[in-house]
Amino acid sequence: MAHFRRLPGPIADVWDWQHHGACKGRDSLQFFHPDGERGSSRGRRESAAKQVCERCPVRSECAAHALTTREPYGVWGGFTENERHQLLQLGWRECADRRGERVDVRRLEARLSEDVSAPAR
Ligand code: SF4
């Protein structure tokens, strides 16, 4: 569950990005794992979801939202829940704009790939 205290207030502009997501209208099961999903099935589903995110015009906003609210499940902004957990440990704020509404996803990807403590992805 998201941390509600970290959610932005009810300002339409803050949430407007969600209307422009490349995942809009897609089956949410592509982005959120079903109970008991493991191994290669999970990897294939996450890869497919990340490909959608890769061409999404609001990826930066989506990733910032997921990191700010600590979304525990699913692929958001092209990052799996494990990758976001890793970014929360490594630090991500310096890759965000002043208001924390957008992140530099390429810098975050580089940070993940440089993390030698992480299990192989
Ligand atoms: S980045 Fe991915 S999860 Fe986020 S709005 Fe875009 S397609 Fe959907």
mmCIF file with all atom_site columns, C-alpha atoms and ligand atoms in Angstrom:
data_model
loop_
_atom_site.group_PDB
_atom_site.id
_atom_site.type_symbol
_atom_site.label_atom_id
_atom_site.label_alt_id
_atom_site.label_comp_id
_atom_site.label_asym_id
_atom_site.label_entity_id
_atom_site.label_seq_id
_atom_site.pdbx_PDB_ins_code
_atom_site.Cartn_x
_atom_site.Cartn_y
_atom_site.Cartn_z
_atom_site.occupancy
_atom_site.B_iso_or_equiv
_atom_site.pdbx_formal_charge
_atom_site.auth_seq_id
_atom_site.auth_comp_id
_atom_site.auth_asym_id
_atom_site.auth_atom_id
_atom_site.pdbx_PDB_model_num
ATOM   1   C  CA  . MET A 1 1   ? 0.000  0.000   0.000   1.00 0.00 ? 1   MET A CA  1
ATOM   2   C  CA  . ALA A 1 2   ? 1.207  3.511   -0.753  1.00 0.00 ? 2   ALA A CA  1
ATOM   3   C  CA  . HIS A 1 3   ? 2.195  5.791   2.091   1.00 0.00 ? 3   HIS A CA  1
ATOM   4   C  CA  . PHE A 1 4   ? -0.744 8.181   2.126   1.00 0.00 ? 4   PHE A CA  1
ATOM   5   C  CA  . ARG A 1 5   ? 1.052  10.905  4.056   1.00 0.00 ? 5   ARG A CA  1
ATOM   6   C  CA  . ARG A 1 6   ? 3.420  11.199  1.129   1.00 0.00 ? 6   ARG A CA  1
ATOM   7   C  CA  . LEU A 1 7   ? 0.668  11.544  -1.430  1.00 0.00 ? 7   LEU A CA  1
ATOM   8   C  CA  . PRO A 1 8   ? 0.355  14.988  -3.002  1.00 0.00 ? 8   PRO A CA  1
ATOM   9   C  CA  . GLY A 1 9   ? -2.686 17.056  -2.188  1.00 0.00 ? 9   GLY A CA  1
ATOM   10  C  CA  . PRO A 1 10  ? -5.815 17.187  -4.316  1.00 0.00 ? 10  PRO A CA  1
ATOM   11  C  CA  . ILE A 1 11  ? -4.389 19.488  -6.938  1.00 0.00 ? 11  ILE A CA  1
ATOM   12  C  CA  . ALA A 1 12  ? -5.482 18.492  -10.442 1.00 0.00 ? 12  ALA A CA  1
ATOM   13  C  CA  . ASP A 1 13  ? -2.169 19.502  -12.037 1.00 0.00 ? 13  ASP A CA  1
ATOM   14  C  CA  . VAL A 1 14  ? -0.224 17.185  -9.754  1.00 0.00 ? 14  VAL A CA  1
ATOM   15  C  CA  . TRP A 1 15  ? -2.201 14.161  -10.929 1.00 0.00 ? 15  TRP A CA  1
ATOM   16  C  CA  . ASP A 1 16  ? -2.753 15.236  -14.532 1.00 0.00 ? 16  ASP A CA  1
ATOM   17  C  CA  . TRP A 1 17  ? 0.152  13.143  -15.823 1.00 0.00 ? 17  TRP A CA  1
ATOM   18  C  CA  . GLN A 1 18  ? -1.805 9.961   -15.115 1.00 0.00 ? 18  GLN A CA  1
ATOM   19  C  CA  . HIS A 1 19  ? -4.186 10.790  -17.961 1.00 0.00 ? 19  HIS A CA  1
ATOM   20  C  CA  . HIS A 1 20  ? -1.315 10.662  -20.437 1.00 0.00 ? 20  HIS A CA  1
ATOM   21  C  CA  . GLY A 1 21  ? 0.270  7.357   -19.438 1.00 0.00 ? 21  GLY A CA  1
ATOM   22  C  CA  . ALA A 1 22  ? 1.009  4.840   -22.177 1.00 0.00 ? 22  ALA A CA  1
ATOM   23  C  CA  . CYS A 1 23  ? -0.561 2.205   -19.911 1.00 0.00 ? 23  CYS A CA  1
ATOM   24  C  CA  . LYS A 1 24  ? -3.935 3.912   -19.913 1.00 0.00 ? 24  LYS A CA  1
ATOM   25  C  CA  . GLY A 1 25  ? -6.568 1.406   -21.007 1.00 0.00 ? 25  GLY A CA  1
ATOM   26  C  CA  . ARG A 1 26  ? -4.172 -1.538  -20.741 1.00 0.00 ? 26  ARG A CA  1
ATOM   27  C  CA  . ASP A 1 27  ? -4.747 -4.548  -18.531 1.00 0.00 ? 27  ASP A CA  1
ATOM   28  C  CA  . SER A 1 28  ? -3.334 -3.688  -15.106 1.00 0.00 ? 28  SER A CA  1
ATOM   29  C  CA  . LEU A 1 29  ? -2.218 -7.327  -14.730 1.00 0.00 ? 29  LEU A CA  1
ATOM   30  C  CA  . GLN A 1 30  ? 0.657  -6.460  -17.040 1.00 0.00 ? 30  GLN A CA  1
ATOM   31  C  CA  . PHE A 1 31  ? 1.967  -4.038  -14.411 1.00 0.00 ? 31  PHE A CA  1
ATOM   32  C  CA  . PHE A 1 32  ? 1.006  -5.790  -11.159 1.00 0.00 ? 32  PHE A CA  1
ATOM   33  C  CA  . HIS A 1 33  ? 1.953  -9.351  -10.354 1.00 0.00 ? 33  HIS A CA  1
ATOM   34  C  CA  . PRO A 1 34  ? -0.708 -11.898 -9.548  1.00 0.00 ? 34  PRO A CA  1
ATOM   35  C  CA  . ASP A 1 35  ? -0.417 -13.881 -6.319  1.00 0.00 ? 35  ASP A CA  1
ATOM   36  C  CA  . GLY A 1 36  ? 2.316  -16.470 -6.444  1.00 0.00 ? 36  GLY A CA  1
ATOM   37  C  CA  . GLU A 1 37  ? 3.953  -15.283 -9.643  1.00 0.00 ? 37  GLU A CA  1
ATOM   38  C  CA  . ARG A 1 38  ? 7.663  -16.126 -9.694  1.00 0.00 ? 38  ARG A CA  1
ATOM   39  C  CA  . GLY A 1 39  ? 10.717 -16.566 -11.831 1.00 0.00 ? 39  GLY A CA  1
ATOM   40  C  CA  . SER A 1 40  ? 10.638 -16.316 -15.590 1.00 0.00 ? 40  SER A CA  1
ATOM   41  C  CA  . SER A 1 41  ? 6.893  -15.564 -15.752 1.00 0.00 ? 41  SER A CA  1
ATOM   42  C  CA  . ARG A 1 42  ? 7.427  -12.549 -13.574 1.00 0.00 ? 42  ARG A CA  1
ATOM   43  C  CA  . GLY A 1 43  ? 10.482 -11.476 -15.526 1.00 0.00 ? 43  GLY A CA  1
ATOM   44  C  CA  . ARG A 1 44  ? 8.632  -11.654 -18.847 1.00 0.00 ? 44  ARG A CA  1
ATOM   45  C  CA  . ARG A 1 45  ? 5.662  -9.687  -17.543 1.00 0.00 ? 45  ARG A CA  1
ATOM   46  C  CA  . GLU A 1 46  ? 7.879  -7.015  -16.005 1.00 0.00 ? 46  GLU A CA  1
ATOM   47  C  CA  . SER A 1 47  ? 9.935  -6.697  -19.180 1.00 0.00 ? 47  SER A CA  1
ATOM   48  C  CA  . ALA A 1 48  ? 6.785  -6.219  -21.243 1.00 0.00 ? 48  ALA A CA  1
ATOM   49  C  CA  . ALA A 1 49  ? 5.514  -3.576  -18.812 1.00 0.00 ? 49  ALA A CA  1
ATOM   50  C  CA  . LYS A 1 50  ? 8.858  -1.788  -18.853 1.00 0.00 ? 50  LYS A CA  1
ATOM   51  C  CA  . GLN A 1 51  ? 8.750  -1.640  -22.645 1.00 0.00 ? 51  GLN A CA  1
ATOM   52  C  CA  . VAL A 1 52  ? 5.446  0.208   -22.404 1.00 0.00 ? 52  VAL A CA  1
ATOM   53  C  CA  . CYS A 1 53  ? 6.941  2.602   -19.858 1.00 0.00 ? 53  CYS A CA  1
ATOM   54  C  CA  . GLU A 1 54  ? 9.969  3.190   -22.063 1.00 0.00 ? 54  GLU A CA  1
ATOM   55  C  CA  . ARG A 1 55  ? 7.840  5.000   -24.639 1.00 0.00 ? 55  ARG A CA  1
ATOM   56  C  CA  . CYS A 1 56  ? 5.551  6.691   -22.117 1.00 0.00 ? 56  CYS A CA  1
ATOM   57  C  CA  . PRO A 1 57  ? 5.492  10.498  -22.256 1.00 0.00 ? 57  PRO A CA  1
ATOM   58  C  CA  . VAL A 1 58  ? 5.010  10.802  -18.485 1.00 0.00 ? 58  VAL A CA  1
ATOM   59  C  CA  . ARG A 1 59  ? 7.542  8.268   -17.315 1.00 0.00 ? 59  ARG A CA  1
ATOM   60  C  CA  . SER A 1 60  ? 9.497  10.857  -15.370 1.00 0.00 ? 60  SER A CA  1
ATOM   61  C  CA  . GLU A 1 61  ? 6.429  11.976  -13.410 1.00 0.00 ? 61  GLU A CA  1
ATOM   62  C  CA  . CYS A 1 62  ? 5.266  8.401   -12.838 1.00 0.00 ? 62  CYS A CA  1
ATOM   63  C  CA  . ALA A 1 63  ? 8.625  7.286   -11.458 1.00 0.00 ? 63  ALA A CA  1
ATOM   64  C  CA  . ALA A 1 64  ? 8.777  10.337  -9.179  1.00 0.00 ? 64  ALA A CA  1
ATOM   65  C  CA  . HIS A 1 65  ? 5.305  9.590   -7.854  1.00 0.00 ? 65  HIS A CA  1
ATOM   66  C  CA  . ALA A 1 66  ? 6.115  5.938   -7.159  1.00 0.00 ? 66  ALA A CA  1
ATOM   67  C  CA  . LEU A 1 67  ? 9.343  6.780   -5.343  1.00 0.00 ? 67  LEU A CA  1
ATOM   68  C  CA  . THR A 1 68  ? 7.787  9.627   -3.353  1.00 0.00 ? 68  THR A CA  1
ATOM   69  C  CA  . THR A 1 69  ? 4.811  7.583   -2.192  1.00 0.00 ? 69  THR A CA  1
ATOM   70  C  CA  . ARG A 1 70  ? 6.837  4.387   -1.911  1.00 0.00 ? 70  ARG A CA  1
ATOM   71  C  CA  . GLU A 1 71  ? 4.438  2.443   -4.068  1.00 0.00 ? 71  GLU A CA  1
ATOM   72  C  CA  . PRO A 1 72  ? 5.066  -1.110  -2.888  1.00 0.00 ? 72  PRO A CA  1
ATOM   73  C  CA  . TYR A 1 73  ? 3.755  -3.034  -5.878  1.00 0.00 ? 73  TYR A CA  1
ATOM   74  C  CA  . GLY A 1 74  ? 3.929  -3.032  -9.618  1.00 0.00 ? 74  GLY A CA  1
ATOM   75  C  CA  . VAL A 1 75  ? 5.946  -1.459  -12.389 1.00 0.00 ? 75  VAL A CA  1
ATOM   76  C  CA  . TRP A 1 76  ? 5.828  2.335   -12.222 1.00 0.00 ? 76  TRP A CA  1
ATOM   77  C  CA  . GLY A 1 77  ? 7.874  4.668   -14.339 1.00 0.00 ? 77  GLY A CA  1
ATOM   78  C  CA  . GLY A 1 78  ? 9.697  1.737   -15.863 1.00 0.00 ? 78  GLY A CA  1
ATOM   79  C  CA  . PHE A 1 79  ? 10.973 0.487   -12.508 1.00 0.00 ? 79  PHE A CA  1
ATOM   80  C  CA  . THR A 1 80  ? 9.899  -2.727  -10.828 1.00 0.00 ? 80  THR A CA  1
ATOM   81  C  CA  . GLU A 1 81  ? 9.094  -2.812  -7.144  1.00 0.00 ? 81  GLU A CA  1
ATOM   82  C  CA  . ASN A 1 82  ? 12.484 -4.402  -6.442  1.00 0.00 ? 82  ASN A CA  1
ATOM   83  C  CA  . GLU A 1 83  ? 14.268 -1.699  -8.425  1.00 0.00 ? 83  GLU A CA  1
ATOM   84  C  CA  . ARG A 1 84  ? 12.387 1.046   -6.577  1.00 0.00 ? 84  ARG A CA  1
ATOM   85  C  CA  . HIS A 1 85  ? 13.262 -0.558  -3.284  1.00 0.00 ? 85  HIS A CA  1
ATOM   86  C  CA  . GLN A 1 86  ? 16.885 -0.548  -4.396  1.00 0.00 ? 86  GLN A CA  1
ATOM   87  C  CA  . LEU A 1 87  ? 16.638 3.140   -5.394  1.00 0.00 ? 87  LEU A CA  1
ATOM   88  C  CA  . LEU A 1 88  ? 15.137 4.022   -2.024  1.00 0.00 ? 88  LEU A CA  1
ATOM   89  C  CA  . GLN A 1 89  ? 18.190 2.437   -0.417  1.00 0.00 ? 89  GLN A CA  1
ATOM   90  C  CA  . LEU A 1 90  ? 20.685 4.019   -2.817  1.00 0.00 ? 90  LEU A CA  1
ATOM   91  C  CA  . GLY A 1 91  ? 19.053 7.454   -2.842  1.00 0.00 ? 91  GLY A CA  1
ATOM   92  C  CA  . TRP A 1 92  ? 17.132 9.063   -5.677  1.00 0.00 ? 92  TRP A CA  1
ATOM   93  C  CA  . ARG A 1 93  ? 16.250 12.625  -4.574  1.00 0.00 ? 93  ARG A CA  1
ATOM   94  C  CA  . GLU A 1 94  ? 19.227 14.228  -6.263  1.00 0.00 ? 94  GLU A CA  1
ATOM   95  C  CA  . CYS A 1 95  ? 17.854 12.848  -9.549  1.00 0.00 ? 95  CYS A CA  1
ATOM   96  C  CA  . ALA A 1 96  ? 14.555 14.695  -9.012  1.00 0.00 ? 96  ALA A CA  1
ATOM   97  C  CA  . ASP A 1 97  ? 13.525 18.246  -9.760  1.00 0.00 ? 97  ASP A CA  1
ATOM   98  C  CA  . ARG A 1 98  ? 13.144 20.752  -6.949  1.00 0.00 ? 98  ARG A CA  1
ATOM   99  C  CA  . ARG A 1 99  ? 9.534  19.826  -6.245  1.00 0.00 ? 99  ARG A CA  1
ATOM   100 C  CA  . GLY A 1 100 ? 10.108 16.102  -6.591  1.00 0.00 ? 100 GLY A CA  1
ATOM   101 C  CA  . GLU A 1 101 ? 7.560  15.842  -9.381  1.00 0.00 ? 101 GLU A CA  1
ATOM   102 C  CA  . ARG A 1 102 ? 9.921  14.566  -12.078 1.00 0.00 ? 102 ARG A CA  1
ATOM   103 C  CA  . VAL A 1 103 ? 13.023 12.411  -12.009 1.00 0.00 ? 103 VAL A CA  1
ATOM   104 C  CA  . ASP A 1 104 ? 15.830 11.837  -14.465 1.00 0.00 ? 104 ASP A CA  1
ATOM   105 C  CA  . VAL A 1 105 ? 15.074 8.203   -15.283 1.00 0.00 ? 105 VAL A CA  1
ATOM   106 C  CA  . ARG A 1 106 ? 18.351 7.695   -17.169 1.00 0.00 ? 106 ARG A CA  1
ATOM   107 C  CA  . ARG A 1 107 ? 20.354 8.701   -14.113 1.00 0.00 ? 107 ARG A CA  1
ATOM   108 C  CA  . LEU A 1 108 ? 18.282 6.362   -11.971 1.00 0.00 ? 108 LEU A CA  1
ATOM   109 C  CA  . GLU A 1 109 ? 18.853 3.508   -14.436 1.00 0.00 ? 109 GLU A CA  1
ATOM   110 C  CA  . ALA A 1 110 ? 22.575 4.224   -14.341 1.00 0.00 ? 110 ALA A CA  1
ATOM   111 C  CA  . ARG A 1 111 ? 22.495 4.197   -10.548 1.00 0.00 ? 111 ARG A CA  1
ATOM   112 C  CA  . LEU A 1 112 ? 20.876 0.773   -10.582 1.00 0.00 ? 112 LEU A CA  1
ATOM   113 C  CA  . SER A 1 113 ? 23.358 -0.651  -13.046 1.00 0.00 ? 113 SER A CA  1
ATOM   114 C  CA  . GLU A 1 114 ? 26.273 0.671   -10.979 1.00 0.00 ? 114 GLU A CA  1
ATOM   115 C  CA  . ASP A 1 115 ? 24.992 -0.947  -7.785  1.00 0.00 ? 115 ASP A CA  1
ATOM   116 C  CA  . VAL A 1 116 ? 27.266 -3.940  -7.373  1.00 0.00 ? 116 VAL A CA  1
ATOM   117 C  CA  . SER A 1 117 ? 25.528 -5.014  -4.148  1.00 0.00 ? 117 SER A CA  1
ATOM   118 C  CA  . ALA A 1 118 ? 22.310 -5.845  -5.992  1.00 0.00 ? 118 ALA A CA  1
ATOM   119 C  CA  . PRO A 1 119 ? 21.484 -9.311  -7.238  1.00 0.00 ? 119 PRO A CA  1
ATOM   120 C  CA  . ALA A 1 120 ? 21.795 -9.734  -10.999 1.00 0.00 ? 120 ALA A CA  1
ATOM   121 C  CA  . ARG A 1 121 ? 18.758 -8.371  -12.839 1.00 0.00 ? 121 ARG A CA  1
HETATM 122 S  S1  . SF4 B 2 .   ? 5.555  5.165   -16.919 1.00 0.00 ? 1   SF4 B S1  1
HETATM 123 FE FE1 . SF4 B 2 .   ? 4.619  3.163   -17.203 1.00 0.00 ? 1   SF4 B FE1 1
HETATM 124 S  S2  . SF4 B 2 .   ? 3.300  2.833   -15.415 1.00 0.00 ? 1   SF4 B S2  1
HETATM 125 FE FE2 . SF4 B 2 .   ? 3.800  5.023   -15.517 1.00 0.00 ? 1   SF4 B FE2 1
HETATM 126 S  S3  . SF4 B 2 .   ? 2.116  5.995   -16.612 1.00 0.00 ? 1   SF4 B S3  1
HETATM 127 FE FE3 . SF4 B 2 .   ? 3.701  5.496   -18.115 1.00 0.00 ? 1   SF4 B FE3 1
HETATM 128 S  S4  . SF4 B 2 .   ? 3.218  3.467   -18.921 1.00 0.00 ? 1   SF4 B S4  1
HETATM 129 FE FE4 . SF4 B 2 .   ? 2.018  3.768   -17.038 1.00 0.00 ? 1   SF4 B FE4 1
#
